[in-house]
XYZ file of N, CA and C in Angstrom:
333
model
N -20.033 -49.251 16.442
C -19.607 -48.116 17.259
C -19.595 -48.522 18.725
N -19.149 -47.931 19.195
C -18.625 -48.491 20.733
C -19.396 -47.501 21.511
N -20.220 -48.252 22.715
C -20.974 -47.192 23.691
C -20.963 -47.813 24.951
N -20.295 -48.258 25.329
C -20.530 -48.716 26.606
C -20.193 -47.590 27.875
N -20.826 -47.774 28.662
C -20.547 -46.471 29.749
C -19.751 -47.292 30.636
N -19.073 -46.012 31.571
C -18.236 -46.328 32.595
C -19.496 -47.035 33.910
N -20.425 -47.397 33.591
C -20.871 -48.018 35.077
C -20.779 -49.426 34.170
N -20.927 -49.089 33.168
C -21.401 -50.968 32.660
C -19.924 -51.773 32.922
N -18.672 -51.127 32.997
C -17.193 -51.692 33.142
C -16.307 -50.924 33.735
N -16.982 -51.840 35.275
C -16.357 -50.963 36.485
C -14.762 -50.657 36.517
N -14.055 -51.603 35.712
C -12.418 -51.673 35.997
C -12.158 -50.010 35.043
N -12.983 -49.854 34.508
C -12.540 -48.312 33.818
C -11.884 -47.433 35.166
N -12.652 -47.113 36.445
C -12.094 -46.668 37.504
C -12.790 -45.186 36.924
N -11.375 -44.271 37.209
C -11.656 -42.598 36.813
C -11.410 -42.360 35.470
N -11.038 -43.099 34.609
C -11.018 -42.753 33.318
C -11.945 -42.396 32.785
N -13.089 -42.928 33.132
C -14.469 -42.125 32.291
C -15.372 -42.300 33.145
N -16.219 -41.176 33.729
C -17.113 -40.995 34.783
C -18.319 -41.418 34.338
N -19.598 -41.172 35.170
C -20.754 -42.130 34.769
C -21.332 -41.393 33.235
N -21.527 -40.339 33.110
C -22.034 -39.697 32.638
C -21.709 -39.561 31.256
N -20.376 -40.036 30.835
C -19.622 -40.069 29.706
C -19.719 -41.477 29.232
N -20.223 -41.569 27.958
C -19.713 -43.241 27.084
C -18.241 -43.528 26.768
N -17.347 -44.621 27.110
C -16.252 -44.680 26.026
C -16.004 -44.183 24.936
N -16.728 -44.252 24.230
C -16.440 -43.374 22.884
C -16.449 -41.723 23.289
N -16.866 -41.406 23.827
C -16.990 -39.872 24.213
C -15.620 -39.883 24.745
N -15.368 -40.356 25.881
C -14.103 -39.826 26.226
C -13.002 -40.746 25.025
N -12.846 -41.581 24.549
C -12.086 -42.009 23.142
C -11.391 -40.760 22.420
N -12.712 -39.956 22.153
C -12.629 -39.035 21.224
C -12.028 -37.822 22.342
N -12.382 -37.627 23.381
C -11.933 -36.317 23.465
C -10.698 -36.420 24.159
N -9.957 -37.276 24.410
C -8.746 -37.530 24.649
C -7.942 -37.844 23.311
N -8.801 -38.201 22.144
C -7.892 -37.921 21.169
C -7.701 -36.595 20.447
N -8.785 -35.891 20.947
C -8.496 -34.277 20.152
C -7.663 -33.832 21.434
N -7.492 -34.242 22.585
C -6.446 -33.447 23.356
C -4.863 -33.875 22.561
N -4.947 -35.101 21.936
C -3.822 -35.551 21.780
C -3.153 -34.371 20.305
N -4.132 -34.807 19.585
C -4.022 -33.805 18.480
C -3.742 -32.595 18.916
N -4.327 -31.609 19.540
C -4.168 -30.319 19.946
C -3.175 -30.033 20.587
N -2.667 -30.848 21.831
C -1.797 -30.641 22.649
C -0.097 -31.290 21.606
N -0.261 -31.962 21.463
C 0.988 -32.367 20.155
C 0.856 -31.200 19.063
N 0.408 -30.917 18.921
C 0.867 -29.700 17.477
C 1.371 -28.348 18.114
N 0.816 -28.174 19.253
C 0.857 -26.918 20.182
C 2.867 -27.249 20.823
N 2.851 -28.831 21.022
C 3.934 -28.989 21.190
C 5.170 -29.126 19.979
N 4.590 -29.498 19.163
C 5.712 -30.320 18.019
C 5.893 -29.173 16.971
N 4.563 -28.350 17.003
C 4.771 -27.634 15.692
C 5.365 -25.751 15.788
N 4.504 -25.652 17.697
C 4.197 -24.334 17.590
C 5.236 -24.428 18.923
N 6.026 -25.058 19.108
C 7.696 -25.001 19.962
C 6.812 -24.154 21.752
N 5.941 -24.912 22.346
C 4.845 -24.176 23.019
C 4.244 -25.639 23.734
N 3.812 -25.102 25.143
C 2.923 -26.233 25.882
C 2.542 -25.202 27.033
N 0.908 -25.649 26.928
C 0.159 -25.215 27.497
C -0.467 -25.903 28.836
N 0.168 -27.276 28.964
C -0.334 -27.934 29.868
C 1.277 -28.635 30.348
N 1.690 -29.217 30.892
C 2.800 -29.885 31.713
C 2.258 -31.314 30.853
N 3.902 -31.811 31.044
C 3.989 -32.819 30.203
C 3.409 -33.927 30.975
N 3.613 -33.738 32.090
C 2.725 -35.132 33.282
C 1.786 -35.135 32.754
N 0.478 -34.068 32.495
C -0.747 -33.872 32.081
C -0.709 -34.124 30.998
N 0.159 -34.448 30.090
C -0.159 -35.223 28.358
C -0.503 -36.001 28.690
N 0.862 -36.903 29.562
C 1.341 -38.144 29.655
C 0.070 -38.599 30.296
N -0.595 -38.513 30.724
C -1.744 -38.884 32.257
C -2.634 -39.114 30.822
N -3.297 -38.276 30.230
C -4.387 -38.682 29.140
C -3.893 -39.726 28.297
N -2.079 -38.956 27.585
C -1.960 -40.548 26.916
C -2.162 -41.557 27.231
N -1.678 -41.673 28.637
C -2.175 -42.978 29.287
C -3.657 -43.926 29.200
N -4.322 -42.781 29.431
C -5.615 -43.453 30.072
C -6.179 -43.188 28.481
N -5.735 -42.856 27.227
C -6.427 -43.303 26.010
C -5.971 -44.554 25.443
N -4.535 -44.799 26.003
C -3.758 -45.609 25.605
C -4.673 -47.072 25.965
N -5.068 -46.934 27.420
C -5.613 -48.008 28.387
C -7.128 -48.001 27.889
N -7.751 -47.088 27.422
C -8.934 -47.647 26.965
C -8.845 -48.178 25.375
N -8.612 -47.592 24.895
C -8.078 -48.378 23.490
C -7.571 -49.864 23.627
N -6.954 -50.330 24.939
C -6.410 -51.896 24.930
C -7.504 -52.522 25.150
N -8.297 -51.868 26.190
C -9.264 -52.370 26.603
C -10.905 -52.519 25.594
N -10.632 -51.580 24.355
C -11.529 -51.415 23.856
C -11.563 -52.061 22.528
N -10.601 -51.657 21.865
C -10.052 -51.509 20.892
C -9.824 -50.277 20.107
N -9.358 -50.640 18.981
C -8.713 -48.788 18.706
C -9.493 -48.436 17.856
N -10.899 -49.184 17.214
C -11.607 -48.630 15.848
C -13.001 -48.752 16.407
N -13.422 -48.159 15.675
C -15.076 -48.068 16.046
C -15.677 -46.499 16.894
N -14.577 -46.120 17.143
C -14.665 -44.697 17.439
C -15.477 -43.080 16.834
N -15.201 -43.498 15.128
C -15.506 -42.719 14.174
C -14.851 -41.162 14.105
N -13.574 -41.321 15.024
C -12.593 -39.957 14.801
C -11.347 -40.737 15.036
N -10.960 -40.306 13.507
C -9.148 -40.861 13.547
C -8.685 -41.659 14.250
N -9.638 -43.166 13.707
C -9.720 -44.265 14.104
C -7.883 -44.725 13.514
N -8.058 -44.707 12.486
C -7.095 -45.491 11.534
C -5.276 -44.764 12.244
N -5.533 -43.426 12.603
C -4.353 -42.248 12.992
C -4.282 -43.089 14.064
N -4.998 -43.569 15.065
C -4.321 -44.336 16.751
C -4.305 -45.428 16.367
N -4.598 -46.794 15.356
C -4.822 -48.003 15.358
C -2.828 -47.970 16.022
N -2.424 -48.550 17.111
C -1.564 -49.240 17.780
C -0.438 -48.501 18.312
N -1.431 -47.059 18.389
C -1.371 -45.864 19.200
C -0.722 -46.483 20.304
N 0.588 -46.087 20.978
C 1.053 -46.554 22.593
C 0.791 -45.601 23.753
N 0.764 -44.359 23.108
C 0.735 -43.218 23.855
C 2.305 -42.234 24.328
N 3.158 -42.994 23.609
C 4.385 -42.572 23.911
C 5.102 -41.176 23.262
N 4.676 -41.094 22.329
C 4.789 -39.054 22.006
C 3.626 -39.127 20.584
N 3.438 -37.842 20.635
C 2.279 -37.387 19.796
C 3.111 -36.309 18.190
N 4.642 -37.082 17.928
C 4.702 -36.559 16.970
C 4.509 -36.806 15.739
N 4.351 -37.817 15.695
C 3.381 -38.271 14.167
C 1.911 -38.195 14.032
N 1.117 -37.420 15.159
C 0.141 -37.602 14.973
C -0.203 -36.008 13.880
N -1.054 -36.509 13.109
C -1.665 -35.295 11.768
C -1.980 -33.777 11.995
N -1.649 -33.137 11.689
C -2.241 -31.329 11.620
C -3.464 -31.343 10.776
N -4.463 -31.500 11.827
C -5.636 -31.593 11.274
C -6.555 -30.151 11.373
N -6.762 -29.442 10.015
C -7.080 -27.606 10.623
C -8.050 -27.229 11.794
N -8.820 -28.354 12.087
C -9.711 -27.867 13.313
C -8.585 -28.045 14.419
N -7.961 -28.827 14.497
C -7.111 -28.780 15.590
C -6.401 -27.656 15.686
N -5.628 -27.741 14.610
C -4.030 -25.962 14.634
C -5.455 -24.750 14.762
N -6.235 -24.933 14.069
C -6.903 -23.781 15.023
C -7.340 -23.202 16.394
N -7.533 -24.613 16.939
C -8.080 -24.546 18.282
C -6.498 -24.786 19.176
N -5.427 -25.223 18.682
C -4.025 -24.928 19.152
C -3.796 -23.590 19.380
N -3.798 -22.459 18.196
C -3.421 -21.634 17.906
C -4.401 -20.524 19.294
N -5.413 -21.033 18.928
C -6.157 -20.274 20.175
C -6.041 -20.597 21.114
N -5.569 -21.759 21.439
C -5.364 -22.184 23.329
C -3.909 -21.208 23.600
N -3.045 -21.550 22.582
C -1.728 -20.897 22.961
C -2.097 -19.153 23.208
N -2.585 -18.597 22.194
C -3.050 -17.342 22.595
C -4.114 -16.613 24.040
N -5.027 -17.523 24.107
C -5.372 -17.242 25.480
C -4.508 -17.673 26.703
N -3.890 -18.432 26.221
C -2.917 -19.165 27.798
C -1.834 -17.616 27.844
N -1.383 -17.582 26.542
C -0.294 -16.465 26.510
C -1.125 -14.893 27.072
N -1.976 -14.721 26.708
C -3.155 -13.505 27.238
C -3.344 -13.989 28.687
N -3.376 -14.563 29.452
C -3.923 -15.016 30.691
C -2.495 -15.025 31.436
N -1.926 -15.506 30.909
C -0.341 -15.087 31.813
C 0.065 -13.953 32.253
């Protein structure tokens, strides 16, 4: 499993602050990916601007090169050579379309 923190590998920069391990942010840039792709691909809906995908794809994309793509222990095998370039093959996984389904509804309530 992968734990290295952002002070132990300074070239991380802002991708992952002190306080967070690689694997922590790994993972929660991959449930943004999941969530924010189904919200986009499935439910014709975006809750965030596409710069703001693109910016996380990025910087999961860049720790994954830097890391590698397994050892994570969340839908390791779903990113193995992951580019970050669209999120439509990535899986409808029910914790996700749930927590989609509710972001879209509060964003839509908050508008």
């Amino acid at each position: 499993m992968v734990n290295d923190t952002a002070k132990d590998k300074p070239e991380l920069g802002a991708m992952v602050n002190d306080l967070q391990t690689v694997r922590e942010r790994v993972v929660h840039l991959r449930r943004l990916m999941l969530v924010h792709s189904y919200i986009y691909y499935w439910m014709d809906s975006s809750v965030v601007s596409d710069h703001q995908w693109q910016a996380w794809a990025n910087s999961l994309r860049d720790l994954q090169t830097m890391f590698g793509w397994e050892g994570f222990g969340y839908f390791d095998l779903t990113f193995k050579g992951w580019d970050g370039s669209t999120g439509c093959d990535l899986p409808q996984d029910p914790r996700m379309v749930d927590k989609a389904r509710w972001l879209v509804q509060e964003h839509d309530r908050l508008s």
